[in-house]
PDB file of C-alpha atoms and ligand atoms in Angstrom:
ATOM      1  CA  UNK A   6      20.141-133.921 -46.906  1.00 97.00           C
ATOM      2  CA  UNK A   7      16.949-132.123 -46.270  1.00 98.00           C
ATOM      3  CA  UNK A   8      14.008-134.247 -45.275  1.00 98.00           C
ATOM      4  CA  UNK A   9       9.963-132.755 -45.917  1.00 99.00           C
ATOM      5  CA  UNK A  10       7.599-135.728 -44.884  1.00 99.00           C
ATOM      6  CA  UNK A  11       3.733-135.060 -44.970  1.00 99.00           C
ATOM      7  CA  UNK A  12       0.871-137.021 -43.400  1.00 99.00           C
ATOM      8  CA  UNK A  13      -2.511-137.987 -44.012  1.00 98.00           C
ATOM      9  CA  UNK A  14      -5.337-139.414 -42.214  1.00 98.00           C
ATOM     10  CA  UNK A  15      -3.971-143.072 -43.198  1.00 98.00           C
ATOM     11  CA  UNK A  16      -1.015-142.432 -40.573  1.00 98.00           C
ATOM     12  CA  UNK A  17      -3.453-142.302 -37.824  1.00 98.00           C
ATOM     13  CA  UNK A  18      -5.668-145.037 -38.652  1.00 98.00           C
ATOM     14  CA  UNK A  19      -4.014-148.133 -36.934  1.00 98.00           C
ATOM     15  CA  UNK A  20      -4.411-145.955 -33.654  1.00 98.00           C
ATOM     16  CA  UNK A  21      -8.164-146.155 -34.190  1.00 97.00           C
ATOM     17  CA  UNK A  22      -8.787-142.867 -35.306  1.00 97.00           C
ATOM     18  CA  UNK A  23     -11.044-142.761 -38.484  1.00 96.00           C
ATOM     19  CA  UNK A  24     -10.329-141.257 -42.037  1.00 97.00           C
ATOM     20  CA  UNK A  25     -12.178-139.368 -43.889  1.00 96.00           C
ATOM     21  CA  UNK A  26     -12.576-141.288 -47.499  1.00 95.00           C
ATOM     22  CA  UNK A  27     -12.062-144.540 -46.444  1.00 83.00           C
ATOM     23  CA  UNK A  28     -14.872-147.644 -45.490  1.00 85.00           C
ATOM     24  CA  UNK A  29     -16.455-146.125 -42.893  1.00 89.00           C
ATOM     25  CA  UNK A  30     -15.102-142.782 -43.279  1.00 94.00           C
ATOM     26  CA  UNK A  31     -15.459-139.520 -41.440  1.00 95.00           C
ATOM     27  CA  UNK A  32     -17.222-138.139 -44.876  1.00 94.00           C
ATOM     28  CA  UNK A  33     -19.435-141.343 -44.837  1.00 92.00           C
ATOM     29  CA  UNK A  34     -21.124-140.088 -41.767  1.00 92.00           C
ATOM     30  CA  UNK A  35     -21.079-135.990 -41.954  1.00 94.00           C
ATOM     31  CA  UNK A  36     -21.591-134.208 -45.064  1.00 95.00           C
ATOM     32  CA  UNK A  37     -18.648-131.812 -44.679  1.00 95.00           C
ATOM     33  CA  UNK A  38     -21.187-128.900 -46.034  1.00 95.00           C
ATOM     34  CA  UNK A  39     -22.557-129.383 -42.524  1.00 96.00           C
ATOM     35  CA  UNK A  40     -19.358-129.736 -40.194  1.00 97.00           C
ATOM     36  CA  UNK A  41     -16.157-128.670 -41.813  1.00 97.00           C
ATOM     37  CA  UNK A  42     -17.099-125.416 -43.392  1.00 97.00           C
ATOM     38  CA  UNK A  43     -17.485-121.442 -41.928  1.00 97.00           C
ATOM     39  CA  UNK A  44     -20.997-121.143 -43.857  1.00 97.00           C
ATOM     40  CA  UNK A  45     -21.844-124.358 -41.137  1.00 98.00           C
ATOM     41  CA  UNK A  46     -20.495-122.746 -38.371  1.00 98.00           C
ATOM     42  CA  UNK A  47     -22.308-119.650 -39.389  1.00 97.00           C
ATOM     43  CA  UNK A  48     -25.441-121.747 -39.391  1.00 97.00           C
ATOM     44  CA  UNK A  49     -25.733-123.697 -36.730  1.00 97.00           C
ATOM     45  CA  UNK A  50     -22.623-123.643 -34.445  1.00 97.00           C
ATOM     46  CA  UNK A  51     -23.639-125.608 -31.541  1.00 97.00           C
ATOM     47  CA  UNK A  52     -23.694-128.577 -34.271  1.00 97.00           C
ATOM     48  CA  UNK A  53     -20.601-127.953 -35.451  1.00 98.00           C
ATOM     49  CA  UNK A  54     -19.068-127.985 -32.040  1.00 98.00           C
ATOM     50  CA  UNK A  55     -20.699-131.144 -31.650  1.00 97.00           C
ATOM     51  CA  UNK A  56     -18.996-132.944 -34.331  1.00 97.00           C
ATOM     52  CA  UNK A  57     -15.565-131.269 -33.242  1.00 98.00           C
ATOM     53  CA  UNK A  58     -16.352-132.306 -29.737  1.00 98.00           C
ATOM     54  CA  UNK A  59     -16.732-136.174 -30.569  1.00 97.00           C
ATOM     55  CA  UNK A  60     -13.653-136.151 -32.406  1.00 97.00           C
ATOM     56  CA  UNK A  61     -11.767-134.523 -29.383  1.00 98.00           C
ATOM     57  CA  UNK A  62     -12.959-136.711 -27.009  1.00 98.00           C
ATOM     58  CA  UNK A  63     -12.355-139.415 -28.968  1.00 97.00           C
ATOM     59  CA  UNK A  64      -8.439-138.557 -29.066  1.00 98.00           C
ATOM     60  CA  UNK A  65      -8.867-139.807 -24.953  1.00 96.00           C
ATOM     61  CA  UNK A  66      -9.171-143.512 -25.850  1.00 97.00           C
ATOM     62  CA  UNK A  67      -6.080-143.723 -28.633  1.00 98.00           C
ATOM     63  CA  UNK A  68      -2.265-143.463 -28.774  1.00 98.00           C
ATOM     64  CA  UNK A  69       0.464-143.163 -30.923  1.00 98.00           C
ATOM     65  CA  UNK A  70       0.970-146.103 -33.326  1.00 98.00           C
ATOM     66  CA  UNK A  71       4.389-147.677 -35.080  1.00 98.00           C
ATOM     67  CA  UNK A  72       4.306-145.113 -37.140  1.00 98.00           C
ATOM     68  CA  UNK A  73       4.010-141.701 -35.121  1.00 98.00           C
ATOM     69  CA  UNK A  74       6.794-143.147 -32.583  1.00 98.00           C
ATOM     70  CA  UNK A  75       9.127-143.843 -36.033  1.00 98.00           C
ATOM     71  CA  UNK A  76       8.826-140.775 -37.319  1.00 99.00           C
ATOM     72  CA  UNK A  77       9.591-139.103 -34.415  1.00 98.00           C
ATOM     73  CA  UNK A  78      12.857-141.404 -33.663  1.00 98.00           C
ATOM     74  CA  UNK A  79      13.382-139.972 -37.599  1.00 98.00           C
ATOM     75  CA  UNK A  80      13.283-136.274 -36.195  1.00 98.00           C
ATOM     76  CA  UNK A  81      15.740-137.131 -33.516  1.00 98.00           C
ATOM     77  CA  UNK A  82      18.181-139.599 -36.000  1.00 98.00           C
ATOM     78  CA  UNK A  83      18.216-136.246 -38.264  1.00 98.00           C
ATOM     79  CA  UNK A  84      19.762-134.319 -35.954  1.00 97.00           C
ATOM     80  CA  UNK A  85      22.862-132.591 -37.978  1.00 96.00           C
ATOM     81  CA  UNK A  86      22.350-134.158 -40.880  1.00 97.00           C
ATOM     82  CA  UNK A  87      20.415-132.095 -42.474  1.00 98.00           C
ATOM     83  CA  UNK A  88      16.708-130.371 -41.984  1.00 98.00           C
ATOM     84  CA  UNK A  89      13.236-132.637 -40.697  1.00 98.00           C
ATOM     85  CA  UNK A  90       9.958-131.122 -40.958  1.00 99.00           C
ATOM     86  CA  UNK A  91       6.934-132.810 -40.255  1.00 99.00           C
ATOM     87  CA  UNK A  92       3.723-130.833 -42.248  1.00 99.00           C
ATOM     88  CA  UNK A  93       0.599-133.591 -40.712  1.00 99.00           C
ATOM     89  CA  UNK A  94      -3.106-132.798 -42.227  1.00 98.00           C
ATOM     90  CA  UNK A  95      -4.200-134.143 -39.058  1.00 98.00           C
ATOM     91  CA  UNK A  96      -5.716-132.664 -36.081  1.00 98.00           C
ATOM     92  CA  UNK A  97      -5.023-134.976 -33.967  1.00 98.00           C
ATOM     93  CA  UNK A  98      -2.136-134.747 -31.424  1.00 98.00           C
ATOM     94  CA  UNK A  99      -1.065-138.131 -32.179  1.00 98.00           C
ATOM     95  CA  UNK A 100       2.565-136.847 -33.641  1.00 98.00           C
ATOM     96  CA  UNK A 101       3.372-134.711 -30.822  1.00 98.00           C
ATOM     97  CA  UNK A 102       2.373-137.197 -28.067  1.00 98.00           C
ATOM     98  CA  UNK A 103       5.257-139.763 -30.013  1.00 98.00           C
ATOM     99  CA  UNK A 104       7.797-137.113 -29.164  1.00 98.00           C
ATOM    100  CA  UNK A 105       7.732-135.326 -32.781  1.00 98.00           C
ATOM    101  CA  UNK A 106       8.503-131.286 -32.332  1.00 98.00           C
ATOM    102  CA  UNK A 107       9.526-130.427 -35.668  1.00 98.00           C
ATOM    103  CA  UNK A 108       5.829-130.674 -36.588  1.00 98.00           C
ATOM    104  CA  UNK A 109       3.391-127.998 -38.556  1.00 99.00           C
ATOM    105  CA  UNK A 110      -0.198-128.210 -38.576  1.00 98.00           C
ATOM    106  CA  UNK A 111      -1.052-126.923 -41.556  1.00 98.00           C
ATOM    107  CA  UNK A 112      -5.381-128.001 -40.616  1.00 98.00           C
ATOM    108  CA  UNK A 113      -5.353-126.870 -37.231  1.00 98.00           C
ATOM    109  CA  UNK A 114      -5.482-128.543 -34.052  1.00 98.00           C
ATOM    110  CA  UNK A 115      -8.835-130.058 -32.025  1.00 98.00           C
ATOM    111  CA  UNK A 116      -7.263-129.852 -29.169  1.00 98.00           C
ATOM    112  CA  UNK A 117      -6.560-125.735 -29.552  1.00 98.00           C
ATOM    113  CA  UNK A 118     -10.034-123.125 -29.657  1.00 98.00           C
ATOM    114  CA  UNK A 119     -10.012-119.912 -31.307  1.00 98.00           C
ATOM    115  CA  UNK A 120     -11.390-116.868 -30.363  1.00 97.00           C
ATOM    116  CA  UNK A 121     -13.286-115.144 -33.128  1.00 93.00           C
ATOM    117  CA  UNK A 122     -13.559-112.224 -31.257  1.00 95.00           C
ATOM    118  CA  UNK A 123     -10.060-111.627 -29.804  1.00 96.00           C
ATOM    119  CA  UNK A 124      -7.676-113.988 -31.550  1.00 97.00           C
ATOM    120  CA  UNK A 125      -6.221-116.053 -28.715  1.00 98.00           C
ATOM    121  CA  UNK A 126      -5.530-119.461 -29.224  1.00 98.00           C
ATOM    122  CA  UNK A 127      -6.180-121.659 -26.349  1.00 98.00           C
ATOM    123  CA  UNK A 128      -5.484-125.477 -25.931  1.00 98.00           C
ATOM    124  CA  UNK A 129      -8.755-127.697 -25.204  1.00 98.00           C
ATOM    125  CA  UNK A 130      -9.166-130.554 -24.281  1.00 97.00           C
ATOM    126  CA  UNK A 131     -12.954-130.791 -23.223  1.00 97.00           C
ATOM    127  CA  UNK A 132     -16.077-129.306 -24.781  1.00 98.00           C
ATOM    128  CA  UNK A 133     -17.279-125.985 -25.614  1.00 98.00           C
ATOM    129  CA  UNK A 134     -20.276-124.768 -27.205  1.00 97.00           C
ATOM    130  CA  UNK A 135     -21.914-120.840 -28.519  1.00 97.00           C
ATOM    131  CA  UNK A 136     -22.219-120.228 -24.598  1.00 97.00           C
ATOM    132  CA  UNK A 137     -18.311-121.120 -24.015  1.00 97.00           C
ATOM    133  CA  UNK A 138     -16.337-117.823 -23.229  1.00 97.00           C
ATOM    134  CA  UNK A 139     -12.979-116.548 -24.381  1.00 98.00           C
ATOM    135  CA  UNK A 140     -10.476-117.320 -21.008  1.00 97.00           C
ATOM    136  CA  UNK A 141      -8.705-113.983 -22.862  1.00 97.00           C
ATOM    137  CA  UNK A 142     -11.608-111.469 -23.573  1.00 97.00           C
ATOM    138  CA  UNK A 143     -14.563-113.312 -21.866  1.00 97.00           C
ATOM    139  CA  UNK A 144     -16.928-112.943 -25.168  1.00 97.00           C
ATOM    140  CA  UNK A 145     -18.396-116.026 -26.606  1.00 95.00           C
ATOM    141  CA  UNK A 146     -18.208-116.526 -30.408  1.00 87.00           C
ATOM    142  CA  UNK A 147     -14.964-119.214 -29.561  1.00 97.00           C
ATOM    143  CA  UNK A 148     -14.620-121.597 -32.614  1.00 98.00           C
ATOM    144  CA  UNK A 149     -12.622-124.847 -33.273  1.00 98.00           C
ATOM    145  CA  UNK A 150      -9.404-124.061 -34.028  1.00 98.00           C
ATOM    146  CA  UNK A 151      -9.109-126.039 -37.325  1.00 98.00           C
ATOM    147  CA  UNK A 152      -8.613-125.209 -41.016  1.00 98.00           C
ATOM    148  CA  UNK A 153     -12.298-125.175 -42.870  1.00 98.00           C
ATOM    149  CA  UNK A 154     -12.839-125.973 -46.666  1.00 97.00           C
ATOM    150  CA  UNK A 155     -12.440-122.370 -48.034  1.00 96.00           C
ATOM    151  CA  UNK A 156      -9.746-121.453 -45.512  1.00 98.00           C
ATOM    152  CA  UNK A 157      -6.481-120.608 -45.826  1.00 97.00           C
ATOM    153  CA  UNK A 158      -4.394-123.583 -44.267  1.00 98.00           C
ATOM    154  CA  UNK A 159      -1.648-122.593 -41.502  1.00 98.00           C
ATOM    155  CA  UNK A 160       2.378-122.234 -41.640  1.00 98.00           C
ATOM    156  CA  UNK A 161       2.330-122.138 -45.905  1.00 98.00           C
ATOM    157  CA  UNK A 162       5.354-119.576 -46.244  1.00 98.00           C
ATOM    158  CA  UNK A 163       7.492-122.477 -44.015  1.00 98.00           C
ATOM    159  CA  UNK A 164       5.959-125.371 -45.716  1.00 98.00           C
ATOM    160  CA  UNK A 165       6.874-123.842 -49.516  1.00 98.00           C
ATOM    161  CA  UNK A 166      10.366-122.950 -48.011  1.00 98.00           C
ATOM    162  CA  UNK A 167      10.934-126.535 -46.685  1.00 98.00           C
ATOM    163  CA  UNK A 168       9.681-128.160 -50.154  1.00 98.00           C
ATOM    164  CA  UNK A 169      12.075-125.893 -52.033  1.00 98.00           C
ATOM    165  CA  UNK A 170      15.197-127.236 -49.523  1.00 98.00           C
ATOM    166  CA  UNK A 171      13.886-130.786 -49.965  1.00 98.00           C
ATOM    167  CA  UNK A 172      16.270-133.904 -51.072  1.00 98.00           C
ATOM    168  CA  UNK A 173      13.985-136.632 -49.847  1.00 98.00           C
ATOM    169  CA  UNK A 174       9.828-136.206 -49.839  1.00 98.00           C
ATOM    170  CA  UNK A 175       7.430-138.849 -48.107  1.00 98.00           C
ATOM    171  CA  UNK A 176       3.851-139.032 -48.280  1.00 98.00           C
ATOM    172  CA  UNK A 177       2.184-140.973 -45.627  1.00 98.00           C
ATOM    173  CA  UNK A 178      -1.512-142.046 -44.992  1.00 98.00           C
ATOM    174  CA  UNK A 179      -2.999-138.953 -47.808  1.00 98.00           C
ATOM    175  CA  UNK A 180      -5.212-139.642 -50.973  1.00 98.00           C
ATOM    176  CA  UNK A 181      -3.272-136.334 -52.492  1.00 96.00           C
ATOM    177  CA  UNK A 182      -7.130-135.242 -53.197  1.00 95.00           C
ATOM    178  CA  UNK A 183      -7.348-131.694 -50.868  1.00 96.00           C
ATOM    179  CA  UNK A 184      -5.174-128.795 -52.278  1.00 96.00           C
ATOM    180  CA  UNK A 185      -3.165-127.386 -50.975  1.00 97.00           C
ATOM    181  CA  UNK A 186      -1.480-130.685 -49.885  1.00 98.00           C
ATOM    182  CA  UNK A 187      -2.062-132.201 -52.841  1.00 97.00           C
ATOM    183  CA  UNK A 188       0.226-130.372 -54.848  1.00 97.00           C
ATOM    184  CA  UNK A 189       3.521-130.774 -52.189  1.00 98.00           C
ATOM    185  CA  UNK A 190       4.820-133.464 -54.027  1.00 98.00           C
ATOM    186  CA  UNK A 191       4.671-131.932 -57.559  1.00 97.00           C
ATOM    187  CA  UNK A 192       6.390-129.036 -55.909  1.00 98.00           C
ATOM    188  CA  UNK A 193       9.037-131.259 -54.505  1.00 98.00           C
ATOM    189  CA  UNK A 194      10.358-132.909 -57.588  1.00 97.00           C
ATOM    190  CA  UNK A 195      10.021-130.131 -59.475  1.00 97.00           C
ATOM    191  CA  UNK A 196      12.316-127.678 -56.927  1.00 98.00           C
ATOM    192  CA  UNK A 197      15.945-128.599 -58.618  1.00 98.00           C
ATOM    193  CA  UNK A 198      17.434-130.766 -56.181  1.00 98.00           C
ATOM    194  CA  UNK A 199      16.982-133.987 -57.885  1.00 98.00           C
ATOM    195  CA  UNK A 200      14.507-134.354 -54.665  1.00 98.00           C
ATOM    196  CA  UNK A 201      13.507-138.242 -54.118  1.00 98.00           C
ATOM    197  CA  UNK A 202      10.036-139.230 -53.239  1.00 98.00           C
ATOM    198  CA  UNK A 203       8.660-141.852 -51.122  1.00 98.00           C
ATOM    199  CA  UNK A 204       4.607-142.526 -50.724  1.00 98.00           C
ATOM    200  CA  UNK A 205       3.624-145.037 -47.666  1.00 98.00           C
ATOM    201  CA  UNK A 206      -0.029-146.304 -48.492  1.00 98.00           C
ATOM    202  CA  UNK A 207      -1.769-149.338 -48.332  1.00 98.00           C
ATOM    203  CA  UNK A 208      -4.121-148.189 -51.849  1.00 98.00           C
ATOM    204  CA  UNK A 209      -1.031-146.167 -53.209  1.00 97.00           C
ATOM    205  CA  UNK A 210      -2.546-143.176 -54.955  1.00 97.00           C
ATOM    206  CA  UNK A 211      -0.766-144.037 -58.168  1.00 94.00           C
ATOM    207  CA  UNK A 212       0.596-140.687 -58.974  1.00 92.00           C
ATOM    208  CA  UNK A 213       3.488-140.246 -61.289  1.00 89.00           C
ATOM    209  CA  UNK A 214       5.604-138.161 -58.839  1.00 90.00           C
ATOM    210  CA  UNK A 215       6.718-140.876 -56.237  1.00 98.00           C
ATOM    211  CA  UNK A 216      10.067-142.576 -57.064  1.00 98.00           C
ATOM    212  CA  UNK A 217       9.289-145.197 -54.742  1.00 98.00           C
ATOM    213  CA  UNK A 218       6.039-146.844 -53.421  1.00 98.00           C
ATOM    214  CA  UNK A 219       5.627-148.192 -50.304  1.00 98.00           C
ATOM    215  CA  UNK A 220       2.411-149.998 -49.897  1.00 98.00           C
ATOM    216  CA  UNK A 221       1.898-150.941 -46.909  1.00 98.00           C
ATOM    217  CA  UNK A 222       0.264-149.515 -43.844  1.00 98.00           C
ATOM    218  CA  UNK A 223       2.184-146.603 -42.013  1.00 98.00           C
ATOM    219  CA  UNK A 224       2.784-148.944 -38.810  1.00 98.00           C
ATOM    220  CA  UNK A 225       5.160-151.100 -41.347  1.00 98.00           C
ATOM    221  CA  UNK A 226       6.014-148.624 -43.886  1.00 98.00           C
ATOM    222  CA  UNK A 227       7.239-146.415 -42.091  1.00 98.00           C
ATOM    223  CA  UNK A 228       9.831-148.481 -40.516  1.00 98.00           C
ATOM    224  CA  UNK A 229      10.811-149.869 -43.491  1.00 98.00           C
ATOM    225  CA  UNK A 230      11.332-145.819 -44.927  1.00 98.00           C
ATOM    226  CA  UNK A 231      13.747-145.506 -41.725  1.00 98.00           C
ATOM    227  CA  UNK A 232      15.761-148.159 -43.171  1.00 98.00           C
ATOM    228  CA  UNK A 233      15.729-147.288 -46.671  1.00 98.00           C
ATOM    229  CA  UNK A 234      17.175-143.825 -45.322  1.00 98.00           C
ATOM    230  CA  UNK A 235      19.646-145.751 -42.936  1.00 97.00           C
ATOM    231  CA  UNK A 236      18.419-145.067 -39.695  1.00 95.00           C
TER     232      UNK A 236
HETATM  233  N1  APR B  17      -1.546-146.598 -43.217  1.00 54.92           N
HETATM  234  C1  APR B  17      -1.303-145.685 -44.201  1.00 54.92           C
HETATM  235  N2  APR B  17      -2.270-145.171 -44.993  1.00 54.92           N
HETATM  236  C2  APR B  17      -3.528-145.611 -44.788  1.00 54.92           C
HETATM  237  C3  APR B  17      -3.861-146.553 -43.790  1.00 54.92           C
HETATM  238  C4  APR B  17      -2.806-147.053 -42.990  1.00 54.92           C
HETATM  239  N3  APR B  17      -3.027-147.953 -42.025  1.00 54.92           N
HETATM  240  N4  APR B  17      -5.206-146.780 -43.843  1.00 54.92           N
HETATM  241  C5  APR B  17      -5.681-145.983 -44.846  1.00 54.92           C
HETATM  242  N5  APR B  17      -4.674-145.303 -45.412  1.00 54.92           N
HETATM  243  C6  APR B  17      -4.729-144.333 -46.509  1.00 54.92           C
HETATM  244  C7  APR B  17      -5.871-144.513 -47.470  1.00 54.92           C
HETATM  245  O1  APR B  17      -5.517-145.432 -48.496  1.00 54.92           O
HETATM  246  C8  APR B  17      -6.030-143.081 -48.009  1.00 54.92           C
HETATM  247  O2  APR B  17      -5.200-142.895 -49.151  1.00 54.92           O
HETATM  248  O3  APR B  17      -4.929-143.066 -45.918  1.00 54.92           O
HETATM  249  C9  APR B  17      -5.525-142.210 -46.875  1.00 54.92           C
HETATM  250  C10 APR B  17      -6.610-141.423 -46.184  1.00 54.92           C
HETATM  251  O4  APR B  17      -7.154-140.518 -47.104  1.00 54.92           O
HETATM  252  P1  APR B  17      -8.243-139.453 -46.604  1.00 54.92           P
HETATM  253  O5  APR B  17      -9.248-140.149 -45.749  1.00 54.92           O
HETATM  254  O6  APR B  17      -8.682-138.680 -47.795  1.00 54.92           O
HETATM  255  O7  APR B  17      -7.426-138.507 -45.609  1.00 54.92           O
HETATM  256  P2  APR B  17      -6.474-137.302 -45.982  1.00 54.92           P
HETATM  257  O8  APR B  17      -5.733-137.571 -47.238  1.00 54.92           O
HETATM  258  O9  APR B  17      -5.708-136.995 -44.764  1.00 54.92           O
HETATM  259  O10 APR B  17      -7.520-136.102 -46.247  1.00 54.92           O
HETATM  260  C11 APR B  17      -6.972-134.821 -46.465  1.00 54.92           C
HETATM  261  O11 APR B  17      -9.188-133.878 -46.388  1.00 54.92           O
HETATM  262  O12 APR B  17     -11.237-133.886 -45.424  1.00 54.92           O
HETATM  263  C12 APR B  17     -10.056-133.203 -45.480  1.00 54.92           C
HETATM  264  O13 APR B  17      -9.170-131.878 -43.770  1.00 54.92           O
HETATM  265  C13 APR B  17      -9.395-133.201 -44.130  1.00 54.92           C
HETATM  266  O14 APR B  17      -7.046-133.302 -43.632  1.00 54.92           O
HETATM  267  C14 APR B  17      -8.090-133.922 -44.360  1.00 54.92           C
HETATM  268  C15 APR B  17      -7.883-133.787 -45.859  1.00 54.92           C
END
């Protein structure tokens, strides 16, 4: 039995880390015209830095919740029983520091810079700005290394591929409103395989797809999906 679970923003929150539609959210603060876009970057890059380098700081002062560390005992429980992979919306490293490796950023990663000149990828953990240089080919012109509206998100060919294998889908912590995530559930019950969906929300998102509805935050429901699966 082949296992695709995806995560939002909501998976993160009980570690502190804020979303992006919810009270308080990121998009309540930054217009994402100004921060999350490549005309912004374009435009003034220092301030887009800025925003990317508050958000990576931030990651110092939070940890894994309930939820990361269960879904990373899932990976391991899996284990010849079939195929895990995590697809996470989230830049944070949250999933990987609970011990997940079956794991695909499909927005990117803060704590990873791109070079727009060269193409290396290089993990960050503190600041950079226009002067920062490429450790690889020593121009400047590095940018965050994270999936912009208009972009073309990361690892689609093995996300499709795992949707099309799936028997069991979960959705955890995502409103389902930003394409192409958004549509992975549709996909799922629609691939032939009788595939079962799960959605773990505290405000579920009330689509039709999800056979069963979980709502409750990810630090509970996602325990509670481990049992339903008999782990
Ligand atoms: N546990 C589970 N879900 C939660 C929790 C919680 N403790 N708290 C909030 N949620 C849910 C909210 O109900 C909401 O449905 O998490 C969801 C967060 O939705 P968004 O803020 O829209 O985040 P997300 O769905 O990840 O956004 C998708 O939009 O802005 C872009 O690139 C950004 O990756 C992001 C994408």
């Amino acid at each position: 039995m082949n296992i695709v679970v995806l995560t939002g923003a909501g998976v993160s929150a009980e570690s502190g880390i804020p979303t992006f539609r919810g009270p308080d959210g990121v998009w309540e603060n930054h217009r994402i015209e100004d921060v999350a876009s490549p005309e912004a970057f374009l435009r003034d890059p220092d301030f887009v830095h800025g925003f990317y380098n508050a958000r990576r700081a931030a990651l110092h002062g939070v940890a894994p919740n309930a939820a990361h560390f269960a879904l990373a005992a899932l990976e391991r429980a899996w284990e010849g029983r079939g195929d895990f992979l995590l697809v996470t919306q989230n830049v944070d490293d949250l999933h990987e520091r609970a011990g997940s490796r079956r794991l695909l950023h499909m927005h990117g990663e803060l704590r990873q810079m791109l070079c727009a000149a060269c193409g290396a990828r290089h993990p960050w953990l503190t600041e950079a700005d226009t002067a920062t240089s490429c450790p690889a080919c020593g121009e400047t012109g590095l940018r965050p290394d994270v999936v912009w509206f208009g972009e073309i998100p990361y690892h689609m060919e093995p996300i499709l591929a795992a949707l099309d294998r799936a028997d069991v889908f979960c959705a955890i912590g995502t409103s389902g409103v930003v394409y192409p995530a958004a549509g992975f559930a549709a996909q799922a019950r629609r691939n032939g395989r009788g595939c079962i969906l799960y959605e773990i929300n505290p405000a579920p998102t009330g689509e039709r797809y999800f056979d069963h509805v979980i709502a409750a935050p990810a630090g509970e429901g996602v325990p509670e999906f481990l049992r339903r699966l008999g782990v």
